[in-house]
XYZ file of C-alpha atoms in Angstrom:
674
model
C -24.068 0.021 24.890
C -21.045 1.170 26.878
C -23.117 3.770 28.710
C -25.736 1.166 29.602
C -23.137 -1.275 30.951
C -21.576 1.435 33.116
C -24.955 2.650 34.383
C -26.512 -0.756 35.125
C -23.559 -2.588 36.612
C -21.314 0.197 37.992
C -18.403 -0.938 35.844
C -15.926 1.915 35.244
C -15.810 3.251 31.660
C -12.088 2.479 31.307
C -12.664 -1.198 32.127
C -11.447 -3.488 29.338
C -14.907 -5.041 28.991
C -16.300 -1.645 28.076
C -13.304 -0.248 26.227
C -12.970 -3.287 23.964
C -16.663 -3.875 23.362
C -17.252 -5.430 19.938
C -20.101 -5.563 17.482
C -20.677 -8.463 15.111
C -22.890 -9.107 12.103
C -25.452 -11.923 12.505
C -25.224 -14.713 9.914
C -28.699 -13.910 8.534
C -30.379 -10.536 8.079
C -33.594 -11.862 9.662
C -31.679 -12.074 12.962
C -30.698 -8.405 12.861
C -28.090 -6.135 11.344
C -25.671 -5.861 14.260
C -25.159 -8.031 17.332
C -23.416 -7.312 20.639
C -21.909 -10.310 22.510
C -21.139 -8.269 25.641
C -23.430 -10.407 27.821
C -21.072 -13.374 27.510
C -18.134 -11.308 28.747
C -20.188 -10.006 31.688
C -21.675 -13.355 32.673
C -18.819 -14.591 34.853
C -18.266 -11.259 36.576
C -21.953 -10.716 37.341
C -22.683 -14.398 37.954
C -25.727 -14.231 35.728
C -26.842 -16.084 32.648
C -25.966 -14.240 29.378
C -29.639 -14.283 28.379
C -30.677 -12.421 31.542
C -27.931 -9.834 31.080
C -28.920 -9.337 27.439
C -32.544 -8.775 28.446
C -31.537 -6.202 31.081
C -29.302 -4.299 28.690
C -31.807 -4.353 25.841
C -34.465 -2.918 28.143
C -32.084 -0.263 29.471
C -30.853 1.010 26.122
C -33.904 3.019 25.167
C -34.367 4.471 21.674
C -31.302 4.819 19.445
C -31.390 6.972 16.337
C -31.339 4.840 13.193
C -32.334 1.661 15.056
C -35.949 0.465 14.778
C -35.771 -2.242 17.432
C -33.465 -4.055 19.841
C -33.912 -7.693 20.816
C -32.301 -9.904 23.429
C -31.800 -13.231 21.670
C -32.307 -16.490 23.633
C -28.617 -17.322 23.178
C -27.488 -14.101 24.921
C -26.753 -11.830 21.974
C -28.281 -8.365 21.784
C -29.476 -7.817 18.223
C -30.030 -4.446 16.577
C -32.324 -3.875 13.593
C -31.435 -0.756 11.617
C -33.888 1.670 10.064
C -33.285 0.499 6.509
C -34.999 3.299 4.549
C -33.403 5.976 6.724
C -29.872 4.680 6.209
C -30.118 4.014 2.478
C -31.638 7.463 1.917
C -28.827 9.016 3.942
C -26.139 7.148 2.018
C -27.832 8.034 -1.267
C -27.775 11.649 -0.123
C -24.121 11.794 -1.213
C -25.309 11.649 -4.814
C -27.571 14.652 -4.280
C -24.724 16.513 -2.604
C -22.377 15.798 -5.492
C -25.010 16.949 -7.969
C -25.359 20.202 -5.998
C -21.600 20.836 -5.902
C -20.946 19.805 -2.305
C -17.502 19.635 -0.691
C -16.571 16.139 -1.857
C -13.230 15.509 -3.490
C -12.711 14.238 -7.029
C -12.960 10.613 -5.892
C -16.271 11.143 -4.130
C -14.654 10.964 -0.670
C -15.426 13.540 1.979
C -12.660 16.086 2.241
C -9.790 15.353 4.626
C -10.197 16.492 8.192
C -8.372 19.602 9.317
C -5.519 19.411 11.806
C -4.691 15.731 11.319
C -1.198 14.611 12.284
C 0.970 13.714 9.312
C 1.852 10.140 8.363
C 4.876 9.496 6.143
C 4.708 6.385 3.975
C 7.984 5.547 2.264
C 7.794 2.936 -0.468
C 9.282 1.696 -3.760
C 12.947 2.744 -3.110
C 14.323 1.026 -6.215
C 18.071 1.231 -6.707
C 18.523 3.698 -9.612
C 20.793 1.429 -11.625
C 18.392 -0.535 -13.872
C 14.762 -1.163 -14.772
C 12.134 -1.916 -12.120
C 11.262 -5.596 -11.720
C 8.212 -7.555 -10.615
C 9.207 -7.543 -6.940
C 9.186 -3.743 -6.908
C 5.570 -3.828 -8.046
C 4.495 -5.533 -4.814
C 6.288 -2.951 -2.698
C 4.804 -0.043 -4.639
C 1.298 -1.545 -4.805
C 1.244 -2.131 -1.038
C 2.736 1.247 -0.153
C 0.535 3.233 -2.508
C -2.631 1.450 -1.378
C -1.742 1.928 2.298
C -1.300 5.643 1.689
C -4.666 5.761 -0.082
C -6.355 4.049 2.866
C -4.887 6.576 5.287
C -6.074 9.444 3.100
C -9.510 7.834 2.884
C -9.633 8.090 6.673
C -8.964 11.824 6.429
C -5.324 11.695 7.501
C -2.591 13.901 6.072
C -0.242 11.575 4.188
C 3.152 12.245 2.640
C 4.409 9.626 0.176
C 8.188 9.438 -0.120
C 10.440 7.483 -2.456
C 14.001 7.042 -1.203
C 16.663 7.108 -3.940
C 19.967 5.399 -3.079
C 22.027 7.312 -5.628
C 25.344 6.792 -3.794
C 25.129 3.030 -3.307
C 27.188 0.203 -4.733
C 24.613 -0.648 -7.413
C 24.970 2.761 -9.085
C 28.748 2.540 -8.695
C 28.677 -0.806 -10.514
C 26.906 0.672 -13.537
C 29.447 3.504 -13.627
C 32.211 0.880 -13.571
C 30.470 -0.927 -16.420
C 30.338 2.175 -18.610
C 33.926 3.213 -17.809
C 35.770 -0.102 -17.600
C 33.790 -2.425 -19.894
C 32.516 0.030 -22.502
C 35.090 2.816 -22.041
C 32.459 5.529 -22.359
C 32.654 9.136 -21.266
C 29.763 11.010 -19.676
C 28.819 12.546 -23.036
C 28.749 9.081 -24.595
C 26.556 7.805 -21.760
C 24.195 10.708 -22.414
C 24.041 9.643 -26.061
C 23.176 6.091 -25.015
C 20.383 7.432 -22.804
C 18.933 9.420 -25.712
C 19.098 6.555 -28.203
C 18.072 3.520 -26.138
C 15.721 2.208 -23.492
C 18.178 3.346 -20.852
C 16.850 1.378 -17.865
C 16.921 -1.809 -19.976
C 20.406 -1.011 -21.268
C 21.681 -0.573 -17.708
C 19.907 -3.806 -16.664
C 22.090 -5.753 -19.099
C 25.216 -3.749 -18.292
C 24.771 -4.404 -14.562
C 24.606 -8.153 -15.238
C 27.805 -7.945 -17.319
C 29.602 -6.068 -14.537
C 28.580 -8.722 -12.012
C 30.076 -11.420 -14.263
C 33.195 -9.274 -14.766
C 33.767 -9.041 -11.013
C 33.328 -12.809 -10.680
C 36.103 -13.338 -13.245
C 38.715 -11.629 -11.088
C 38.152 -10.640 -7.466
C 40.874 -7.986 -7.765
C 38.410 -5.994 -9.872
C 36.348 -5.353 -6.746
C 39.010 -2.770 -5.848
C 37.815 -0.761 -8.846
C 34.287 -0.897 -7.428
C 35.541 0.277 -4.018
C 37.388 3.186 -5.584
C 34.346 4.164 -7.644
C 32.119 4.017 -4.578
C 34.551 6.190 -2.631
C 34.661 8.765 -5.442
C 30.888 8.717 -5.758
C 30.346 9.398 -2.054
C 32.837 12.260 -1.973
C 31.527 13.957 -5.145
C 33.079 16.659 -7.292
C 34.636 14.249 -9.820
C 33.864 12.543 -13.152
C 32.623 9.352 -11.499
C 30.178 11.244 -9.304
C 28.959 13.263 -12.289
C 28.312 10.126 -14.334
C 26.575 8.461 -11.379
C 24.325 11.495 -10.883
C 23.280 11.441 -14.553
C 22.608 7.687 -14.510
C 20.566 7.868 -11.303
C 18.495 10.802 -12.562
C 17.666 9.098 -15.857
C 16.847 5.754 -14.249
C 14.598 7.410 -11.660
C 12.668 9.041 -14.495
C 12.240 5.600 -16.073
C 10.992 4.234 -12.746
C 8.492 7.074 -12.424
C 7.074 6.243 -15.861
C 6.792 2.577 -14.938
C 5.022 3.355 -11.686
C 2.818 5.894 -13.444
C 1.457 3.022 -15.510
C 0.332 1.501 -12.200
C -1.360 4.746 -11.039
C 1.390 5.223 -8.469
C 2.849 8.615 -7.630
C 4.852 10.325 -4.890
C 5.038 13.608 -3.032
C 8.793 13.644 -2.419
C 11.905 11.987 -3.854
C 14.551 11.817 -1.134
C 18.098 11.399 -2.463
C 20.701 9.695 -0.301
C 23.364 11.926 -1.812
C 21.660 14.945 -0.270
C 21.753 13.279 3.149
C 25.516 12.923 2.755
C 26.181 16.372 1.255
C 24.113 18.143 3.911
C 25.960 16.181 6.622
C 22.801 14.733 8.117
C 24.748 11.728 9.331
C 27.486 13.817 10.970
C 24.816 15.745 12.855
C 23.005 12.562 13.871
C 26.305 10.938 14.910
C 27.100 13.760 17.306
C 23.593 13.440 18.686
C 23.995 9.682 19.181
C 27.375 10.080 20.867
C 26.191 12.860 23.153
C 23.267 10.774 24.408
C 25.355 7.612 24.774
C 23.319 5.728 22.198
C 26.581 4.777 20.468
C 30.047 4.386 21.963
C 33.583 3.608 20.819
C 34.600 -0.018 21.328
C 38.179 -0.129 22.607
C 38.811 -3.874 22.605
C 37.942 -7.139 20.921
C 37.161 -7.756 17.277
C 35.165 -4.509 17.060
C 37.966 -2.356 18.439
C 37.880 1.111 16.866
C 34.251 0.825 15.780
C 31.402 2.972 16.997
C 28.692 0.554 18.067
C 25.163 0.482 19.415
C 24.147 -1.887 22.160
C 21.425 -4.258 20.963
C 18.982 -4.795 23.804
C 16.479 -7.315 22.443
C 18.756 -9.380 20.171
C 17.016 -8.834 16.849
C 19.602 -11.149 15.283
C 17.503 -14.127 16.332
C 14.697 -12.832 14.142
C 17.004 -12.110 11.215
C 20.047 -14.431 11.276
C 21.291 -13.202 7.891
C 22.012 -9.842 9.511
C 24.528 -11.316 11.951
C 27.208 -10.859 9.295
C 26.574 -7.115 9.431
C 26.976 -7.127 13.196
C 30.194 -8.792 14.201
C 31.054 -11.573 11.788
C 32.292 -14.496 13.859
C 32.479 -12.541 17.103
C 31.423 -14.187 20.320
C 27.900 -13.904 21.766
C 28.707 -10.795 23.795
C 30.115 -8.921 20.786
C 27.096 -9.912 18.690
C 25.036 -7.678 20.965
C 26.863 -4.668 19.551
C 25.833 -3.291 16.160
C 28.519 -1.496 14.173
C 27.367 1.991 13.171
C 30.738 3.415 12.098
C 33.508 1.051 11.043
C 37.053 1.348 12.352
C 38.118 2.948 9.053
C 35.602 5.756 9.609
C 33.060 4.686 6.995
C 29.398 4.668 7.973
C 27.310 1.511 7.648
C 23.968 1.763 5.864
C 22.284 1.735 9.288
C 23.807 5.092 10.152
C 22.375 6.885 7.123
C 18.969 5.343 7.759
C 19.051 6.501 11.380
C 19.664 10.086 10.251
C 16.831 9.805 7.724
C 14.425 8.395 10.317
C 15.245 11.208 12.731
C 14.572 13.730 9.949
C 11.218 12.122 9.125
C 10.042 12.798 12.673
C 11.484 16.319 12.676
C 14.053 15.378 15.334
C 17.304 15.950 13.438
C 17.472 19.732 13.665
C 18.403 19.901 9.977
C 16.395 20.025 6.762
C 16.837 19.561 3.026
C 16.370 22.170 0.353
C 13.610 21.305 -2.114
C 13.031 21.712 -5.834
C 10.211 20.781 -8.142
C 10.857 17.602 -10.114
C 9.307 17.052 -13.516
C 8.573 13.352 -13.400
C 6.016 13.414 -16.182
C 3.057 12.699 -13.894
C -0.111 14.634 -13.242
C 0.492 15.353 -9.552
C 3.046 17.766 -8.104
C 6.338 16.047 -7.356
C 9.133 17.486 -5.252
C 12.714 16.414 -4.768
C 15.280 17.057 -2.080
C 18.403 18.960 -3.080
C 21.592 20.001 -1.337
C 22.022 22.987 -3.656
C 20.420 26.040 -2.116
C 20.703 27.917 -5.433
C 18.365 25.466 -7.202
C 15.888 25.304 -4.338
C 12.359 26.627 -4.580
C 11.217 29.315 -2.168
C 7.653 28.016 -2.282
C 8.221 24.377 -1.334
C 5.718 22.648 0.965
C 6.725 21.524 4.427
C 8.101 17.979 4.351
C 8.910 15.585 7.184
C 7.886 16.300 10.800
C 5.532 13.331 10.890
C 3.744 11.810 13.857
C 3.970 8.299 12.360
C 6.364 6.801 9.829
C 5.631 3.676 7.818
C 8.543 2.172 5.900
C 7.426 -0.335 3.262
C 10.401 -2.671 2.922
C 10.574 -6.444 2.469
C 11.073 -8.856 5.356
C 14.817 -9.081 4.753
C 15.082 -5.579 6.235
C 13.373 -6.483 9.519
C 16.642 -6.335 11.410
C 17.426 -2.815 10.212
C 13.943 -1.568 11.024
C 14.222 -2.921 14.577
C 17.489 -1.062 14.982
C 15.872 2.193 13.855
C 13.155 1.777 16.487
C 15.736 0.984 19.126
C 17.849 4.007 18.224
C 14.856 6.298 18.696
C 14.030 4.683 22.031
C 17.617 4.950 23.278
C 17.606 8.624 22.354
C 14.525 9.095 24.512
C 11.980 9.238 21.689
C 9.829 6.363 22.903
C 6.655 7.649 21.261
C 8.368 7.985 17.893
C 9.885 4.520 18.293
C 6.426 3.073 18.826
C 5.166 4.951 15.777
C 7.930 3.682 13.504
C 6.132 1.021 11.496
C 7.876 -1.563 9.369
C 5.372 -2.602 6.706
C 7.085 -5.829 5.704
C 6.159 -8.229 2.930
C 7.471 -11.388 1.316
C 8.989 -11.927 -2.129
C 7.252 -12.344 -5.475
C 7.908 -15.468 -7.523
C 6.368 -16.769 -10.766
C 4.049 -19.655 -11.431
C 5.599 -22.257 -13.726
C 3.078 -21.423 -16.455
C 3.890 -17.703 -16.345
C 7.641 -18.301 -16.242
C 7.364 -20.440 -19.376
C 5.118 -17.857 -21.046
C 7.773 -15.226 -20.381
C 10.358 -17.441 -22.061
C 12.257 -18.929 -19.134
C 13.524 -22.481 -18.878
C 12.019 -23.803 -15.634
C 13.333 -27.370 -15.801
C 15.683 -26.773 -12.841
C 12.721 -25.586 -10.738
C 10.310 -28.379 -11.709
C 10.158 -29.827 -8.192
C 9.295 -26.476 -6.588
C 5.799 -24.940 -6.258
C 6.963 -21.721 -7.939
C 9.870 -20.287 -9.891
C 11.959 -17.922 -7.817
C 12.886 -14.688 -9.572
C 16.650 -14.317 -9.456
C 18.926 -12.005 -11.387
C 21.815 -14.428 -10.862
C 19.821 -17.171 -12.629
C 18.691 -14.884 -15.417
C 15.111 -14.877 -14.136
C 14.646 -11.152 -13.844
C 11.171 -10.042 -14.886
C 11.098 -6.370 -15.833
C 7.966 -4.621 -14.626
C 7.288 -2.972 -17.983
C 7.635 -6.279 -19.834
C 5.091 -7.833 -17.502
C 2.660 -4.931 -17.932
C 3.073 -5.046 -21.711
C 2.301 -8.763 -21.741
C -0.796 -8.274 -19.590
C -2.027 -5.415 -21.766
C -1.602 -7.462 -24.943
C -3.564 -10.378 -23.493
C -6.257 -8.111 -22.075
C -6.551 -6.315 -25.432
C -7.309 -9.604 -27.154
C -10.159 -10.314 -24.763
C -11.516 -6.761 -24.974
C -11.510 -6.886 -28.785
C -13.307 -10.216 -28.775
C -16.049 -8.944 -26.455
C -16.375 -5.454 -28.012
C -15.916 -5.737 -31.749
C -17.164 -2.172 -32.243
C -14.198 -0.773 -30.263
C -11.524 1.176 -32.108
C -7.805 0.627 -31.387
C -7.640 3.516 -28.888
C -10.661 2.223 -26.959
C -9.182 -1.271 -26.869
C -5.815 0.007 -25.641
C -7.270 2.289 -22.967
C -9.512 -0.468 -21.606
C -6.749 -3.074 -21.730
C -4.405 -0.799 -19.770
C -7.013 -0.305 -17.039
C -7.595 -4.073 -16.854
C -3.887 -4.912 -16.770
C -3.240 -2.401 -13.984
C -6.105 -3.785 -11.906
C -4.874 -7.326 -12.574
C -1.422 -6.594 -11.162
C -2.472 -4.333 -8.310
C -5.200 -6.608 -6.987
C -2.937 -9.665 -7.243
C -0.227 -7.913 -5.237
C -2.547 -7.047 -2.333
C -4.974 -9.982 -2.197
C -2.510 -12.264 -0.425
C -1.359 -11.802 3.146
C 1.792 -9.691 3.052
C 3.688 -12.400 4.935
C 3.093 -14.902 2.146
C 5.414 -15.571 -0.788
C 3.253 -15.123 -3.880
C 3.640 -16.808 -7.250
C 2.409 -14.366 -9.869
C 0.303 -15.997 -12.559
C -0.753 -13.985 -15.611
C -3.905 -15.964 -16.379
C -5.091 -15.942 -12.769
C -4.482 -12.207 -12.492
C -6.365 -11.466 -15.729
C -9.328 -13.771 -15.144
C -12.736 -12.132 -15.539
C -14.321 -14.815 -13.352
C -11.948 -15.575 -10.487
C -10.691 -13.607 -7.503
C -9.088 -10.883 -9.574
C -9.046 -7.177 -10.289
C -10.806 -7.600 -13.657
C -13.620 -9.528 -11.938
C -14.208 -6.582 -9.598
C -14.084 -4.149 -12.513
C -16.588 -6.227 -14.488
C -18.994 -6.356 -11.545
C -18.823 -2.546 -11.375
C -19.230 -2.085 -15.128
C -22.428 -4.151 -14.864
C -23.782 -1.678 -12.344
C -22.743 1.197 -14.626
C -24.650 -0.405 -17.484
C -27.835 -0.536 -15.415
C -27.678 3.193 -14.802
C -26.789 3.895 -18.399
C -29.990 2.192 -19.464
C -32.046 3.850 -16.716
C -30.815 7.209 -17.927
C -31.711 6.388 -21.539
C -35.166 4.963 -20.765
C -36.396 7.054 -17.851
C -33.983 9.967 -17.538
C -32.932 8.725 -14.080
C -29.451 9.155 -12.702
C -28.263 8.503 -9.127
C -29.287 11.950 -7.897
C -32.770 11.584 -9.393
C -33.192 8.163 -7.775
C -32.060 9.593 -4.424
C -34.614 12.385 -4.699
C -37.442 10.014 -5.699
C -36.831 7.813 -2.647
C -38.191 10.529 -0.358
C -41.793 9.635 -1.224
C -41.392 5.989 -2.247
C -43.001 3.228 -0.106
C -40.251 1.176 1.537
C -41.909 -2.253 1.512
C -39.220 -3.586 -0.820
C -36.754 -3.095 2.044
C -38.912 -3.742 5.099
C -41.627 -6.347 4.407
C -39.656 -9.160 6.067
C -39.394 -11.261 2.903
C -36.242 -12.990 1.750
C -36.109 -10.560 -1.164
C -36.145 -7.588 1.221
C -33.414 -9.152 3.362
C -31.229 -9.848 0.314
C -31.719 -6.362 -1.085
C -30.790 -4.821 2.260
C -27.961 -7.314 2.666
C -26.209 -5.912 -0.415
C -26.612 -2.363 0.887
C -25.367 -3.199 4.371
C -22.346 -5.090 3.054
C -21.448 -2.153 0.796
C -21.730 0.153 3.825
C -18.951 -1.762 5.623
C -16.179 -0.162 3.534
C -15.138 2.326 6.252
C -15.004 -0.470 8.827
C -12.914 -2.665 6.515
C -10.507 0.189 5.786
C -10.065 0.772 9.517
C -9.317 -2.917 10.024
C -6.835 -2.988 7.136
C -4.972 0.041 8.515
C -5.005 -1.238 12.098
C -3.679 -4.687 11.142
C -1.421 -3.466 8.287
C -3.098 -6.139 6.186
C -4.444 -4.912 2.857
C -5.671 -8.381 1.922
C -8.608 -7.601 4.245
C -9.774 -4.932 1.779
C -9.157 -7.147 -1.250
C -11.136 -10.058 0.209
C -13.969 -7.731 1.200
C -14.178 -6.235 -2.293
C -14.240 -9.693 -3.878
C -17.011 -10.862 -1.534
C -19.020 -7.713 -2.242
C -18.669 -8.227 -5.999
C -19.853 -11.822 -5.631
C -22.858 -10.662 -3.623
C -23.722 -8.072 -6.263
C -23.457 -10.577 -9.096
C -25.899 -12.845 -7.258
C -28.211 -9.869 -6.769
C -27.865 -8.895 -10.447
C -29.119 -12.283 -11.630
C -31.978 -12.513 -9.103
C -33.396 -8.995 -9.005
C -34.306 -7.335 -12.318
C -34.377 -3.553 -12.284
C -35.119 -2.424 -15.800
C -37.782 -5.132 -16.206
C -39.359 -4.526 -12.770
C -42.862 -3.086 -13.241
C -43.384 -1.770 -9.687
C -41.897 1.704 -9.601
C -41.140 1.760 -5.860
C -39.390 -1.628 -6.024
C -37.421 -0.482 -9.066
C -36.314 2.658 -7.226
C -35.092 0.841 -4.115
C -33.236 -1.723 -6.213
C -31.688 1.035 -8.301
C -30.639 2.806 -5.102
C -28.975 -0.362 -3.844
C -27.089 -0.723 -7.131
C -26.015 2.930 -7.061
C -24.693 2.653 -3.528
C -22.929 -0.621 -4.312
C -21.354 0.894 -7.412
C -20.148 3.941 -5.512
C -18.619 1.875 -2.711
C -17.015 -0.653 -5.059
C -15.557 2.142 -7.172
C -14.079 3.589 -3.976
C -12.722 0.193 -2.905
C -11.087 -0.286 -6.295
C -9.714 3.246 -6.139
C -8.129 2.477 -2.768
C -6.243 -0.327 -4.504
C -5.245 1.972 -7.364
C -7.678 0.499 -9.900
C -10.041 2.409 -12.183
C -13.308 1.185 -13.703
C -13.411 1.122 -17.526
C -16.504 2.313 -19.380
C -16.845 -1.073 -21.062
C -15.120 -4.430 -20.765
């Protein structure tokens, strides 16, 4: 199309009309499979009617491989009709390749392209002081799925989980053990061995918060603990290191239940011990990105000039900037306080520079046994414990930080710091994948045992640790599994306990993961257990069930006729294609399912480009609905005509393969039975 526009109308190839040319899908298959609206864009420039332009272009295109005809519609669209048998046979060819041991990976995807630039996706980043909660599940579900989409496109992806092991939250738990429970490190180790440690620390953290509120002077104990933790080499730092390590292992188990894993755990303590910030600070000073303020309320602070006033977009961050300073001072962001301590922004700047390979420093690395099935590495500042065979980490061409919207201000500062340092390309490729909070529906909050009377006038119940409404991720998953197990047992009375449990776990995981991605990331979501678990609504279990149905068809085909997907693909070579091409409504509907399933790559590209995973979720739901309609209208096993049965079976096989991939991109697996 682009070549024809350039050739016919002498429009340069880089012209926006050519460069941004779009294809659409007609509303009905009888109108064509693809439609180009380019004639409307050209009409004003050429001073011609769109219909005339469409006719000229259609005539000039000539034959196109895989297209059987091209029509200029009376309304000005150019419609393309695909060679249906050719394309379905080609797509079914993947089954033959897999059967012959072709280079496809374990998921059925083509292997990743060589020489791709690396993308770092950082997500989860739970403070290692207590159990993961429901809000962390949205972060992890979005980040993990985004990484899967990038890998699906053949990109090299590195998944990182940042561990803030030197922050105030860990210091608070240390204070709780030492000041409230008067425990030594050995006694804390005993607690970890004899209890659900992340749950124990959850409760202890709440008690410490109440203890501080009882006497503000106690906050000095927190400050002292935090100071000791950051400097290391003392009992407080040793206890904090043990607590953080144990809690991280709990988090890894929780996320493992969600089919979520990582390539690298990055510990903030290593950033401090390896003096990443000191190196970055010298870099920032040398380039003039930060400077010492010598007057006003920020006197003695090292500050960064804020060019585009991100405070307007995140007013809560103004406190971090200059308190009640005047408008001019609010344009300066404090990086190092007058007492010499570094704000959280400084450490994040050093980390962001390292991610792009711009810091001139690197971590040491060691293998980390997180209990998962994939290799997991951890940073370390101890060269003696480092592995000599560690992979290369960092040095990415694009960095995506999955952090909620409350961190928008910080992420803007990171981009600005890179730009000020002269790294404009890296600034543009620093992506903040933001998302809104997770709340609970009133029904789910009550089911989980919370009194919601104070929230009765609100559309949802906000999760708040201060109000006692903290929903632990494992508790939520356990509840979903128990409810799913009841439904699985009712539908499959022949299942044994292990079968019930395994199926229920797959359903519960899909319920949570689909729910977390089906809404626009800028929307506050109210998690509802029954909605998430529904077998009939817009849910993960509905998609699984629609795929299990397709599996059942092939199970019966195998039993009755010895046909699997590869055998069907082979048989298509000599089968008449009337079932696809005779122009009937049945042929259009059969092809419509195939063509919709073939859009997965396009949908993934759109989801990555827009950073909106709900695009994939909505597509998968629509595809499942289309298949269920097909399932009820078009019998396969009972179809007497062999050629029709083959083409229908091929459509089901392709649908099943694509839907399984789509579910896999969202971290969901398909059970054998439901």
